[in-house]
């Protein structure tokens, strides 16, 4: 492609509203442009990289025996009513009406469509197992679309669905997909990790997320420093063995703590450690209020709350709720003498504190010498907190360390939730009708593209791995007014193309400095510069990744490039 004819609108300045590297570079290098919040166009370079990623995904999916297909983005509301997700999915589901006032959703995912499709076609065990997949645009009206392609409202996903006559068959497909995902992310060059994940509200059991390691990731991964254990921090159980304190229980007392609101402020004011305080948070779990107590140095893990109550929603109550129920603000809540309408649960760690401090349900006051069970009753002690770095690993081997990750994919044993709701049955060998068992497997294709940029860039721009780069070679003519240079560059362009090499040829009449800067920004792996020494038959080769430069005779440079590309 001649750059003079290409649509590659590069930007010199860092766009104001882009605060992570991948977003900035994809905009600056002319790979994407925003159309509306969380909605992007892929410009030609972005589209090419997307295609390269998709090709790798297709190869690995096809190798598992999965069949590619394409489903509609527009989905009738009735299907979502049947699975009760029309309401459950909440405001993230984009909804619309047609001219006949019939409701539709813009597909956020395709369990409903695919299950209702196979329901009519997959009627015998003989056709099982079957895996279908597509690469398609998804819509989710995210609360906070941000970070460019990482969290869009319209994004490209690869979604696959498998259908089985037994859980053993599902287990096999899951293993196969897990391996295919590992292959895909390895071939994409990503530094990634598969982690144990939360299966959420929609039935299902085993699930793993694939995380690209990155400081900008929204997820925290807890992994063992000595074994292969890795989990989303939401899912890591706390294995702490708390020991009973030998301290004698002192008489309960109430002290004035004017204007001391946070756990740290109260601890400093009263001169004790953070773990001596009892943190009391009011949650709304489905429709009920629950007071959750942890040690002051621990954080409540709302996913653990969700599992404990098998709830569909868990959220912090509002301060208004707290004031209504306790006549005190957030900073003064505590489990002593509180409304009997509110259940009190506590993390295991709370059981062993002695002579602790907690809010007195009266603004400006705290109780001291608080002893759980003596001074307040707890309905249930449970593991309710996030693990901390240095905690023992749940598999019994080593200590936990943390890393941040971007969720680029997820594999999921769905079970029969959707098949049951949609009445998707098959006839088994005995001719009996049975419910289909399903798995589903997603990859955020456009998010993965951004995750790759997060891992492959330097201060000058993107540094594409060769299997993904928009072009294999960037050919630059330094001075497009010099006929000898142009002649050599034109010749090289034709010769490279004749060898089947994908070349971006910067034949523009820009200054050399502009061309070099754009070239570094775009990040094509190999750069060939035709400059002053062209008249003597020499051109320069530079490797984007490590900056290595070498001079080559024009007659030899193609062989050299070919050797670099294998
Ligand atoms: P998240 O927790 O990040 O919102 P999710 O778990 O809801 O994602 P899935 O339903 O598992 O997402 O979708 C499959 C994949 O699609 C995810 O692993 C992720 O890579 C990608 N994805 C999900 N939401 C978005 C989004 N808003 N923008 C870009 N990619 C997304
Ligand atoms: Mg997910």
PDB file of N, CA, C and O in Angstrom, residues 403-426:
ATOM      1  N   UNK A 403      -1.353  -9.453  40.964  1.00  0.00           N
ATOM      2  CA  UNK A 403      -1.007  -8.769  39.718  1.00  0.00           C
ATOM      3  C   UNK A 403      -2.315  -8.242  39.138  1.00  0.00           C
ATOM      4  O   UNK A 403      -3.387  -8.785  39.439  1.00  0.00           O
ATOM      5  N   UNK A 404      -2.226  -7.223  38.318  1.00  0.00           N
ATOM      6  CA  UNK A 404      -3.444  -6.715  37.686  1.00  0.00           C
ATOM      7  C   UNK A 404      -3.607  -7.347  36.306  1.00  0.00           C
ATOM      8  O   UNK A 404      -2.614  -7.638  35.624  1.00  0.00           O
ATOM      9  N   UNK A 405      -4.867  -7.569  35.911  1.00  0.00           N
ATOM     10  CA  UNK A 405      -5.102  -8.200  34.623  1.00  0.00           C
ATOM     11  C   UNK A 405      -6.283  -7.598  33.871  1.00  0.00           C
ATOM     12  O   UNK A 405      -7.206  -7.052  34.478  1.00  0.00           O
ATOM     13  N   UNK A 406      -6.214  -7.705  32.545  1.00  0.00           N
ATOM     14  CA  UNK A 406      -7.328  -7.317  31.678  1.00  0.00           C
ATOM     15  C   UNK A 406      -8.013  -8.609  31.261  1.00  0.00           C
ATOM     16  O   UNK A 406      -7.362  -9.492  30.688  1.00  0.00           O
ATOM     17  N   UNK A 407      -9.318  -8.743  31.523  1.00  0.00           N
ATOM     18  CA  UNK A 407     -10.026  -9.977  31.137  1.00  0.00           C
ATOM     19  C   UNK A 407     -10.202  -9.997  29.628  1.00  0.00           C
ATOM     20  O   UNK A 407     -10.988  -9.230  29.078  1.00  0.00           O
ATOM     21  N   UNK A 408      -9.467 -10.900  28.962  1.00  0.00           N
ATOM     22  CA  UNK A 408      -9.559 -10.967  27.502  1.00  0.00           C
ATOM     23  C   UNK A 408     -10.427 -12.131  27.049  1.00  0.00           C
ATOM     24  O   UNK A 408     -10.841 -12.189  25.901  1.00  0.00           O
ATOM     25  N   UNK A 409     -10.702 -13.065  27.955  1.00  0.00           N
ATOM     26  CA  UNK A 409     -11.555 -14.180  27.558  1.00  0.00           C
ATOM     27  C   UNK A 409     -12.069 -14.913  28.774  1.00  0.00           C
ATOM     28  O   UNK A 409     -11.572 -14.739  29.891  1.00  0.00           O
ATOM     29  N   UNK A 410     -13.103 -15.713  28.556  1.00  0.00           N
ATOM     30  CA  UNK A 410     -13.657 -16.493  29.653  1.00  0.00           C
ATOM     31  C   UNK A 410     -14.235 -17.782  29.097  1.00  0.00           C
ATOM     32  O   UNK A 410     -14.893 -17.779  28.054  1.00  0.00           O
ATOM     33  N   UNK A 411     -13.993 -18.894  29.779  1.00  0.00           N
ATOM     34  CA  UNK A 411     -14.615 -20.175  29.415  1.00  0.00           C
ATOM     35  C   UNK A 411     -15.521 -20.573  30.570  1.00  0.00           C
ATOM     36  O   UNK A 411     -15.214 -20.290  31.724  1.00  0.00           O
ATOM     37  N   UNK A 412     -16.639 -21.198  30.260  1.00  0.00           N
ATOM     38  CA  UNK A 412     -17.715 -21.271  31.219  1.00  0.00           C
ATOM     39  C   UNK A 412     -18.529 -22.557  31.023  1.00  0.00           C
ATOM     40  O   UNK A 412     -19.007 -22.819  29.926  1.00  0.00           O
ATOM     41  N   UNK A 413     -18.661 -23.350  32.086  1.00  0.00           N
ATOM     42  CA  UNK A 413     -19.578 -24.500  32.014  1.00  0.00           C
ATOM     43  C   UNK A 413     -20.964 -24.018  32.423  1.00  0.00           C
ATOM     44  O   UNK A 413     -21.225 -23.796  33.601  1.00  0.00           O
ATOM     45  N   UNK A 414     -21.830 -23.846  31.427  1.00  0.00           N
ATOM     46  CA  UNK A 414     -23.143 -23.264  31.704  1.00  0.00           C
ATOM     47  C   UNK A 414     -24.107 -24.258  32.345  1.00  0.00           C
ATOM     48  O   UNK A 414     -25.006 -23.874  33.070  1.00  0.00           O
ATOM     49  N   UNK A 415     -23.967 -25.525  32.010  1.00  0.00           N
ATOM     50  CA  UNK A 415     -24.959 -26.499  32.482  1.00  0.00           C
ATOM     51  C   UNK A 415     -26.216 -26.404  31.638  1.00  0.00           C
ATOM     52  O   UNK A 415     -26.153 -26.150  30.424  1.00  0.00           O
ATOM     53  N   UNK A 416     -27.377 -26.550  32.271  1.00  0.00           N
ATOM     54  CA  UNK A 416     -28.591 -26.620  31.449  1.00  0.00           C
ATOM     55  C   UNK A 416     -29.549 -25.442  31.671  1.00  0.00           C
ATOM     56  O   UNK A 416     -30.715 -25.513  31.286  1.00  0.00           O
ATOM     57  N   UNK A 417     -29.036 -24.354  32.271  1.00  0.00           N
ATOM     58  CA  UNK A 417     -29.886 -23.183  32.548  1.00  0.00           C
ATOM     59  C   UNK A 417     -30.664 -22.717  31.300  1.00  0.00           C
ATOM     60  O   UNK A 417     -31.886 -22.632  31.311  1.00  0.00           O
ATOM     61  N   UNK A 418     -29.944 -22.455  30.225  1.00  0.00           N
ATOM     62  CA  UNK A 418     -30.607 -21.891  29.031  1.00  0.00           C
ATOM     63  C   UNK A 418     -31.472 -22.933  28.331  1.00  0.00           C
ATOM     64  O   UNK A 418     -32.573 -22.632  27.866  1.00  0.00           O
ATOM     65  N   UNK A 419     -30.954 -24.165  28.266  1.00  0.00           N
ATOM     66  CA  UNK A 419     -31.703 -25.221  27.584  1.00  0.00           C
ATOM     67  C   UNK A 419     -33.024 -25.481  28.314  1.00  0.00           C
ATOM     68  O   UNK A 419     -34.059 -25.698  27.679  1.00  0.00           O
ATOM     69  N   UNK A 420     -32.980 -25.434  29.639  1.00  0.00           N
ATOM     70  CA  UNK A 420     -34.212 -25.639  30.412  1.00  0.00           C
ATOM     71  C   UNK A 420     -35.215 -24.526  30.142  1.00  0.00           C
ATOM     72  O   UNK A 420     -36.378 -24.767  29.841  1.00  0.00           O
ATOM     73  N   UNK A 421     -34.725 -23.286  30.228  1.00  0.00           N
ATOM     74  CA  UNK A 421     -35.614 -22.139  30.048  1.00  0.00           C
ATOM     75  C   UNK A 421     -36.228 -22.119  28.649  1.00  0.00           C
ATOM     76  O   UNK A 421     -37.362 -21.693  28.461  1.00  0.00           O
ATOM     77  N   UNK A 422     -35.446 -22.535  27.670  1.00  0.00           N
ATOM     78  CA  UNK A 422     -35.919 -22.440  26.287  1.00  0.00           C
ATOM     79  C   UNK A 422     -36.456 -23.781  25.777  1.00  0.00           C
ATOM     80  O   UNK A 422     -36.822 -23.899  24.611  1.00  0.00           O
ATOM     81  N   UNK A 423     -36.469 -24.780  26.656  1.00  0.00           N
ATOM     82  CA  UNK A 423     -37.016 -26.085  26.269  1.00  0.00           C
ATOM     83  C   UNK A 423     -36.211 -26.771  25.188  1.00  0.00           C
ATOM     84  O   UNK A 423     -36.769 -27.351  24.252  1.00  0.00           O
ATOM     85  N   UNK A 424     -34.879 -26.703  25.296  1.00  0.00           N
ATOM     86  CA  UNK A 424     -34.027 -27.330  24.272  1.00  0.00           C
ATOM     87  C   UNK A 424     -33.660 -28.747  24.707  1.00  0.00           C
ATOM     88  O   UNK A 424     -32.796 -28.940  25.555  1.00  0.00           O
ATOM     89  N   UNK A 425     -34.343 -29.723  24.117  1.00  0.00           N
ATOM     90  CA  UNK A 425     -34.141 -31.126  24.488  1.00  0.00           C
ATOM     91  C   UNK A 425     -33.567 -31.901  23.319  1.00  0.00           C
ATOM     92  O   UNK A 425     -33.607 -31.458  22.172  1.00  0.00           O
ATOM     93  N   UNK A 426     -33.059 -33.095  23.633  1.00  0.00           N
ATOM     94  CA  UNK A 426     -32.650 -34.031  22.578  1.00  0.00           C
ATOM     95  C   UNK A 426     -33.121 -35.416  23.004  1.00  0.00           C
ATOM     96  O   UNK A 426     -33.455 -35.625  24.175  1.00  0.00           O
TER      97      UNK A 426
END
